Structures are given as C-alpha cells and as structure tokens.
Amino acid sequence: MALKAVLFDMDGVIVDTEPLHRKAYFKTFEELGIDVPEDLYTSFTGASTKRVCDTLIGKFDLQHTFEEIAEIKRNYFKDYFYHDEDFNLIPGVKELIQHYSENGIRLILASSATMTTINMVFEKFELEKYFMGKISGADLKESKPHPEVFLLAAEMAGEPTENCMVIEDSTNGILAAHRANIFCAAYRSPHSKNQDYTLADTVVSDYSDLEIDKISHYFD
C-alpha cells in the first residue's frame, strides 16, 4: 500500500469559486423574486446546480424549469469568473499539484462542478498538464455524498482505492470519500463555514502539510 493517486475536489480545494457562486446565486434569487435564508443556502454547499434548482422550485413553488434557473445563474457566474478581481487559486495548491506531479503521483479531478466550469478553471490557471483525468459529478446519476465520483476517479487513475487519497473541503465530499473507503484529507478553508470534518482521516489548513514525506506514514 502506497500513495499513487490523489483525487482532487475543485471548489474550495483548488479554487474558491464559492464567493462567485454565492454572488451569482443571490443575484439569481433576486431576479426570481425569492428570499433564500442563510441556513438554506449553507445546506447547498457541495450540491450540484440541478439539486439546488430542484430544491428552490419545490420550496418556493417556482414556475421556472431547472434549465431556466441554471441559465440565469450561469450567466451571472461567468461574469464574476472573468471579472472578479479577488478570484484566484487557493494559496499553496499549485505548488502541491506540481509537487505530486513531479513525484509521479497520478492526479484526477473529481468535482461536483459542471465540466464547463472545470474547463474554465483549468484553462484560466493552466492546470491541464498536471491531471490525467477529470470527472464532473454533474454528468453522473448520483452526486456527493454518494461515493460514485471518487470510485470512478480511482478507476480512472488505474489504482486500488487503498493507494488513493481524496482532498476535500465539504461535509458532503468527506462523506463521499468515507463511503468510497478512500483516505481523505480535509482542507479547512477560511471560506467553508459549518462543514463537518469528523470523518476525514486528516485535517490541514496549509497545503504544505500534504507533501508526500509528511503523509507517507499513513500509507505504510
């Protein structure tokens, strides 16, 4: 048993699009004329856009289709993605990605984000060359906390689950890794509020703590 593959979540782990999603969602709520309380919004963390839209349609009895709401939100999001000056990679993550890459660790992206958003991020921050594969949970039947996305990612890396590590930041993602029976490192982001790290195997606030020599004892 040794660390051979790292399965990265994206949102809150590689980039923090959470503030952008937040701004885009609240603009969307405004446009739809609905008042979404903070605790309801918090419960959406890590969920797919479809699940969020379906919840809103049911809860507020909206006459819009999922596609219409998603489209409104997507347009606001794109605008923030390219024009918001605060938007950048999470500190230390590019160095960590390069470190794994140089040490022959296989990297797979396993995110709930749509492939469009994943590609936008990979292009903007030039990450494509480091990853051997990308999976969007939006294309799967089940979303996190279901383990499907991580099991597929391990398969894509061509490694048994015990040689893999997941890096996650949300309750749903940590639970998905736990259910997939894959070692999970939780990144405690200053932005992810009210997330539960109890099921993570290790919790870090600094990516240098996930360098190979600092975590290899977990895989001995």
mmCIF file of C-alpha atoms in Angstrom:
data_model
loop_
_atom_site.group_PDB
_atom_site.id
_atom_site.type_symbol
_atom_site.label_atom_id
_atom_site.label_comp_id
_atom_site.label_asym_id
_atom_site.label_seq_id
_atom_site.Cartn_x
_atom_site.Cartn_y
_atom_site.Cartn_z
ATOM 1 C CA MET A 1 0.000 0.000 0.000
ATOM 2 C CA ALA A 2 1.449 3.345 -1.059
ATOM 3 C CA LEU A 3 0.148 6.691 -2.227
ATOM 4 C CA LYS A 4 -0.142 6.516 -6.017
ATOM 5 C CA ALA A 5 -3.057 8.780 -6.878
ATOM 6 C CA VAL A 6 -4.626 11.951 -5.492
ATOM 7 C CA LEU A 7 -8.253 12.731 -6.280
ATOM 8 C CA PHE A 8 -8.886 16.453 -6.010
ATOM 9 C CA ASP A 9 -12.196 18.112 -5.410
ATOM 10 C CA MET A 10 -12.154 21.527 -7.094
ATOM 11 C CA ASP A 11 -14.381 24.036 -5.352
ATOM 12 C CA GLY A 12 -12.886 25.148 -2.069
ATOM 13 C CA VAL A 13 -9.838 22.950 -2.726
ATOM 14 C CA ILE A 14 -8.186 24.238 -5.923
ATOM 15 C CA VAL A 15 -10.076 27.472 -6.412
ATOM 16 C CA ASP A 16 -12.595 29.133 -4.267
ATOM 17 C CA THR A 17 -15.470 29.759 -6.626
ATOM 18 C CA GLU A 18 -17.756 29.688 -3.580
ATOM 19 C CA PRO A 19 -17.847 33.513 -3.245
ATOM 20 C CA LEU A 20 -18.571 33.747 -7.008
ATOM 21 C CA HIS A 21 -21.316 31.124 -6.787
ATOM 22 C CA ARG A 22 -22.713 32.939 -3.796
ATOM 23 C CA LYS A 23 -22.859 36.280 -5.601
ATOM 24 C CA ALA A 24 -24.330 34.607 -8.699
ATOM 25 C CA TYR A 25 -26.934 32.663 -6.692
ATOM 26 C CA PHE A 26 -28.082 35.694 -4.708
ATOM 27 C CA LYS A 27 -28.379 37.720 -7.931
ATOM 28 C CA THR A 28 -30.462 34.831 -9.301
ATOM 29 C CA PHE A 29 -32.685 34.720 -6.192
ATOM 30 C CA GLU A 30 -33.184 38.470 -6.578
ATOM 31 C CA GLU A 31 -34.169 38.021 -10.225
ATOM 32 C CA LEU A 32 -36.588 35.211 -9.272
ATOM 33 C CA GLY A 33 -38.037 37.385 -6.504
ATOM 34 C CA ILE A 34 -37.377 34.834 -3.738
ATOM 35 C CA ASP A 35 -35.856 35.295 -0.306
ATOM 36 C CA VAL A 36 -33.447 32.442 0.498
ATOM 37 C CA PRO A 37 -32.391 32.332 4.166
ATOM 38 C CA GLU A 38 -28.723 31.780 5.061
ATOM 39 C CA ASP A 39 -29.202 28.309 6.592
ATOM 40 C CA LEU A 40 -30.918 27.065 3.421
ATOM 41 C CA TYR A 41 -28.105 28.490 1.283
ATOM 42 C CA THR A 42 -25.459 26.840 3.532
ATOM 43 C CA SER A 43 -27.151 23.459 3.030
ATOM 44 C CA PHE A 44 -26.439 23.776 -0.721
ATOM 45 C CA THR A 45 -22.632 23.588 -0.226
ATOM 46 C CA GLY A 46 -21.167 20.861 -2.437
ATOM 47 C CA ALA A 47 -24.518 20.113 -4.126
ATOM 48 C CA SER A 48 -24.971 20.168 -7.903
ATOM 49 C CA THR A 49 -26.758 23.102 -9.575
ATOM 50 C CA LYS A 50 -29.573 20.740 -10.540
ATOM 51 C CA ARG A 51 -30.170 19.735 -6.929
ATOM 52 C CA VAL A 52 -30.163 23.383 -5.829
ATOM 53 C CA CYS A 53 -32.601 24.416 -8.576
ATOM 54 C CA ASP A 54 -34.917 21.471 -7.896
ATOM 55 C CA THR A 55 -34.952 22.382 -4.191
ATOM 56 C CA LEU A 56 -35.784 26.023 -4.996
ATOM 57 C CA ILE A 57 -38.538 25.052 -7.451
ATOM 58 C CA GLY A 58 -40.136 22.786 -4.828
ATOM 59 C CA LYS A 59 -39.682 25.099 -1.872
ATOM 60 C CA PHE A 60 -40.778 28.364 -3.474
ATOM 61 C CA ASP A 61 -43.258 26.848 -5.907
ATOM 62 C CA LEU A 62 -41.463 28.404 -8.890
ATOM 63 C CA GLN A 63 -42.868 28.193 -12.403
ATOM 64 C CA HIS A 64 -39.379 28.151 -13.961
ATOM 65 C CA THR A 65 -37.715 24.998 -15.220
ATOM 66 C CA PHE A 66 -34.393 23.813 -13.803
ATOM 67 C CA GLU A 67 -32.743 24.807 -17.118
ATOM 68 C CA GLU A 68 -34.052 28.379 -16.959
ATOM 69 C CA ILE A 69 -32.817 28.955 -13.416
ATOM 70 C CA ALA A 70 -29.466 27.320 -14.177
ATOM 71 C CA GLU A 71 -29.056 29.578 -17.217
ATOM 72 C CA ILE A 72 -29.678 32.774 -15.203
ATOM 73 C CA LYS A 73 -27.198 31.633 -12.577
ATOM 74 C CA ARG A 74 -24.598 30.544 -15.166
ATOM 75 C CA ASN A 75 -24.595 33.980 -16.822
ATOM 76 C CA TYR A 76 -24.016 35.784 -13.539
ATOM 77 C CA PHE A 77 -21.321 33.263 -12.601
ATOM 78 C CA LYS A 78 -19.421 33.662 -15.889
ATOM 79 C CA ASP A 79 -19.406 37.400 -15.469
ATOM 80 C CA TYR A 80 -17.892 37.135 -11.969
ATOM 81 C CA PHE A 81 -15.467 34.371 -13.065
ATOM 82 C CA TYR A 82 -13.752 36.591 -15.629
ATOM 83 C CA HIS A 83 -14.143 39.968 -13.933
ATOM 84 C CA ASP A 84 -13.952 39.465 -10.173
ATOM 85 C CA GLU A 85 -10.528 40.668 -9.058
ATOM 86 C CA ASP A 86 -10.453 38.589 -5.868
ATOM 87 C CA PHE A 87 -10.765 35.304 -7.754
ATOM 88 C CA ASN A 88 -7.566 33.204 -7.668
ATOM 89 C CA LEU A 89 -6.146 29.755 -6.866
ATOM 90 C CA ILE A 90 -6.164 28.749 -3.214
ATOM 91 C CA PRO A 91 -2.762 29.584 -1.656
ATOM 92 C CA GLY A 92 -0.284 26.701 -1.940
ATOM 93 C CA VAL A 93 -2.414 24.443 -4.127
ATOM 94 C CA LYS A 94 -0.465 24.918 -7.372
ATOM 95 C CA GLU A 95 2.791 24.094 -5.556
ATOM 96 C CA LEU A 96 1.161 20.949 -4.124
ATOM 97 C CA ILE A 97 -0.144 19.888 -7.558
ATOM 98 C CA GLN A 98 3.344 20.398 -9.066
ATOM 99 C CA HIS A 99 4.927 18.505 -6.151
ATOM 100 C CA TYR A 100 2.689 15.455 -6.728
ATOM 101 C CA SER A 101 3.173 15.663 -10.469
ATOM 102 C CA GLU A 102 6.988 15.735 -10.178
ATOM 103 C CA ASN A 103 6.842 12.718 -7.863
ATOM 104 C CA GLY A 104 4.841 10.605 -10.307
ATOM 105 C CA ILE A 105 1.559 10.736 -8.409
ATOM 106 C CA ARG A 106 -1.457 10.416 -10.706
ATOM 107 C CA LEU A 107 -3.890 13.290 -10.379
ATOM 108 C CA ILE A 108 -7.591 13.120 -11.107
ATOM 109 C CA LEU A 109 -10.110 15.899 -10.669
ATOM 110 C CA ALA A 110 -13.384 14.674 -9.138
ATOM 111 C CA SER A 111 -15.714 17.632 -8.701
ATOM 112 C CA SER A 112 -19.445 18.317 -8.457
ATOM 113 C CA ALA A 113 -18.922 21.284 -10.778
ATOM 114 C CA THR A 114 -20.010 21.113 -14.410
ATOM 115 C CA MET A 115 -17.359 20.199 -16.984
ATOM 116 C CA THR A 116 -17.751 23.720 -18.422
ATOM 117 C CA THR A 117 -16.706 25.274 -15.106
ATOM 118 C CA ILE A 118 -13.913 22.717 -14.632
ATOM 119 C CA ASN A 119 -12.514 23.538 -18.086
ATOM 120 C CA MET A 120 -12.802 27.276 -17.442
ATOM 121 C CA VAL A 121 -10.729 26.888 -14.253
ATOM 122 C CA PHE A 122 -8.164 24.559 -15.865
ATOM 123 C CA GLU A 123 -7.712 26.940 -18.769
ATOM 124 C CA LYS A 124 -7.531 30.124 -16.708
ATOM 125 C CA PHE A 125 -4.930 28.692 -14.290
ATOM 126 C CA GLU A 126 -3.099 26.322 -16.715
ATOM 127 C CA LEU A 127 -3.696 23.099 -14.774
ATOM 128 C CA GLU A 128 -4.451 20.736 -17.668
ATOM 129 C CA LYS A 129 -0.897 19.366 -17.964
ATOM 130 C CA TYR A 130 -0.827 18.061 -14.383
ATOM 131 C CA PHE A 131 -4.007 15.959 -14.455
ATOM 132 C CA MET A 132 -4.543 12.635 -16.196
ATOM 133 C CA GLY A 133 -8.319 12.882 -15.971
ATOM 134 C CA LYS A 134 -11.323 14.959 -14.949
ATOM 135 C CA ILE A 135 -14.754 13.858 -13.789
ATOM 136 C CA SER A 136 -17.751 16.125 -13.363
ATOM 137 C CA GLY A 137 -20.304 14.946 -10.835
ATOM 138 C CA ALA A 138 -22.869 16.889 -12.865
ATOM 139 C CA ASP A 139 -22.609 14.142 -15.513
ATOM 140 C CA LEU A 140 -23.277 11.336 -13.022
ATOM 141 C CA LYS A 141 -26.558 9.929 -11.751
ATOM 142 C CA GLU A 142 -25.575 10.367 -8.110
ATOM 143 C CA SER A 143 -23.953 13.402 -6.526
ATOM 144 C CA LYS A 144 -21.835 13.609 -3.355
ATOM 145 C CA PRO A 145 -22.249 12.348 -0.601
ATOM 146 C CA HIS A 146 -22.714 9.309 -2.878
ATOM 147 C CA PRO A 147 -19.228 7.753 -3.420
ATOM 148 C CA GLU A 148 -19.628 7.216 -7.195
ATOM 149 C CA VAL A 149 -17.443 10.159 -8.319
ATOM 150 C CA PHE A 150 -14.449 9.017 -6.214
ATOM 151 C CA LEU A 151 -14.781 5.348 -7.129
ATOM 152 C CA LEU A 152 -14.756 6.339 -10.809
ATOM 153 C CA ALA A 153 -11.762 8.630 -10.208
ATOM 154 C CA ALA A 154 -9.765 5.789 -8.590
ATOM 155 C CA GLU A 155 -10.680 3.578 -11.542
ATOM 156 C CA MET A 156 -9.582 6.309 -13.964
ATOM 157 C CA ALA A 157 -6.241 6.540 -12.133
ATOM 158 C CA GLY A 158 -5.907 2.757 -12.518
ATOM 159 C CA GLU A 159 -5.270 2.348 -8.785
ATOM 160 C CA PRO A 160 -6.968 0.386 -5.987
ATOM 161 C CA THR A 161 -8.738 2.687 -3.502
ATOM 162 C CA GLU A 162 -6.178 1.995 -0.753
ATOM 163 C CA ASN A 163 -3.475 3.681 -2.895
ATOM 164 C CA CYS A 164 -5.576 6.817 -3.337
ATOM 165 C CA MET A 165 -6.163 9.955 -1.326
ATOM 166 C CA VAL A 166 -9.045 12.395 -1.683
ATOM 167 C CA ILE A 167 -8.618 16.110 -0.921
ATOM 168 C CA GLU A 168 -11.969 17.647 0.046
ATOM 169 C CA ASP A 169 -13.368 20.577 1.970
ATOM 170 C CA SER A 170 -17.103 19.924 2.342
ATOM 171 C CA THR A 171 -19.186 17.669 4.585
ATOM 172 C CA ASN A 172 -20.756 16.010 1.517
ATOM 173 C CA GLY A 173 -17.384 15.385 -0.144
ATOM 174 C CA ILE A 174 -15.751 13.988 3.002
ATOM 175 C CA LEU A 175 -18.709 11.660 3.487
ATOM 176 C CA ALA A 176 -18.457 10.539 -0.161
ATOM 177 C CA ALA A 177 -14.732 9.711 0.292
ATOM 178 C CA HIS A 178 -15.505 7.871 3.535
ATOM 179 C CA ARG A 179 -18.200 5.816 1.803
ATOM 180 C CA ALA A 180 -15.797 5.042 -1.044
ATOM 181 C CA ASN A 181 -13.374 3.833 1.629
ATOM 182 C CA ILE A 182 -10.626 6.199 0.414
ATOM 183 C CA PHE A 183 -8.238 8.059 2.712
ATOM 184 C CA CYS A 184 -9.497 11.640 2.975
ATOM 185 C CA ALA A 185 -7.539 14.798 3.728
ATOM 186 C CA ALA A 186 -9.832 17.689 4.590
ATOM 187 C CA TYR A 187 -8.702 21.200 3.753
ATOM 188 C CA ARG A 188 -10.070 23.627 6.298
ATOM 189 C CA SER A 189 -10.744 26.632 4.109
ATOM 190 C CA PRO A 190 -11.324 30.031 5.673
ATOM 191 C CA HIS A 191 -14.410 30.237 3.441
ATOM 192 C CA SER A 192 -16.151 26.913 4.099
ATOM 193 C CA LYS A 193 -18.287 27.594 7.131
ATOM 194 C CA ASN A 194 -20.191 24.958 9.096
ATOM 195 C CA GLN A 195 -18.559 21.983 7.395
ATOM 196 C CA ASP A 196 -18.088 18.774 9.362
ATOM 197 C CA TYR A 197 -14.573 17.267 9.287
ATOM 198 C CA THR A 198 -15.148 14.375 11.726
ATOM 199 C CA LEU A 199 -14.976 11.637 9.077
ATOM 200 C CA ALA A 200 -11.774 12.967 7.478
ATOM 201 C CA ASP A 201 -8.580 10.989 8.124
ATOM 202 C CA THR A 202 -6.530 14.144 8.494
ATOM 203 C CA VAL A 203 -7.367 17.864 8.522
ATOM 204 C CA VAL A 204 -4.967 20.567 7.292
ATOM 205 C CA SER A 205 -5.093 24.343 6.906
ATOM 206 C CA ASP A 206 -1.869 24.537 4.915
ATOM 207 C CA TYR A 207 -1.244 22.530 1.757
ATOM 208 C CA SER A 208 2.457 22.018 2.512
ATOM 209 C CA ASP A 209 1.241 19.593 5.229
ATOM 210 C CA LEU A 210 0.101 17.252 2.444
ATOM 211 C CA GLU A 211 3.516 16.859 0.808
ATOM 212 C CA ILE A 212 4.422 13.212 0.290
ATOM 213 C CA ASP A 213 7.005 12.897 3.071
ATOM 214 C CA LYS A 214 4.547 14.371 5.595
ATOM 215 C CA ILE A 215 1.732 11.946 4.850
ATOM 216 C CA SER A 216 3.582 8.805 3.732
ATOM 217 C CA HIS A 217 3.269 7.232 7.208
ATOM 218 C CA TYR A 218 -0.477 6.955 6.617
ATOM 219 C CA PHE A 219 0.210 4.721 3.629
ATOM 220 C CA ASP A 220 2.924 2.465 5.070
#
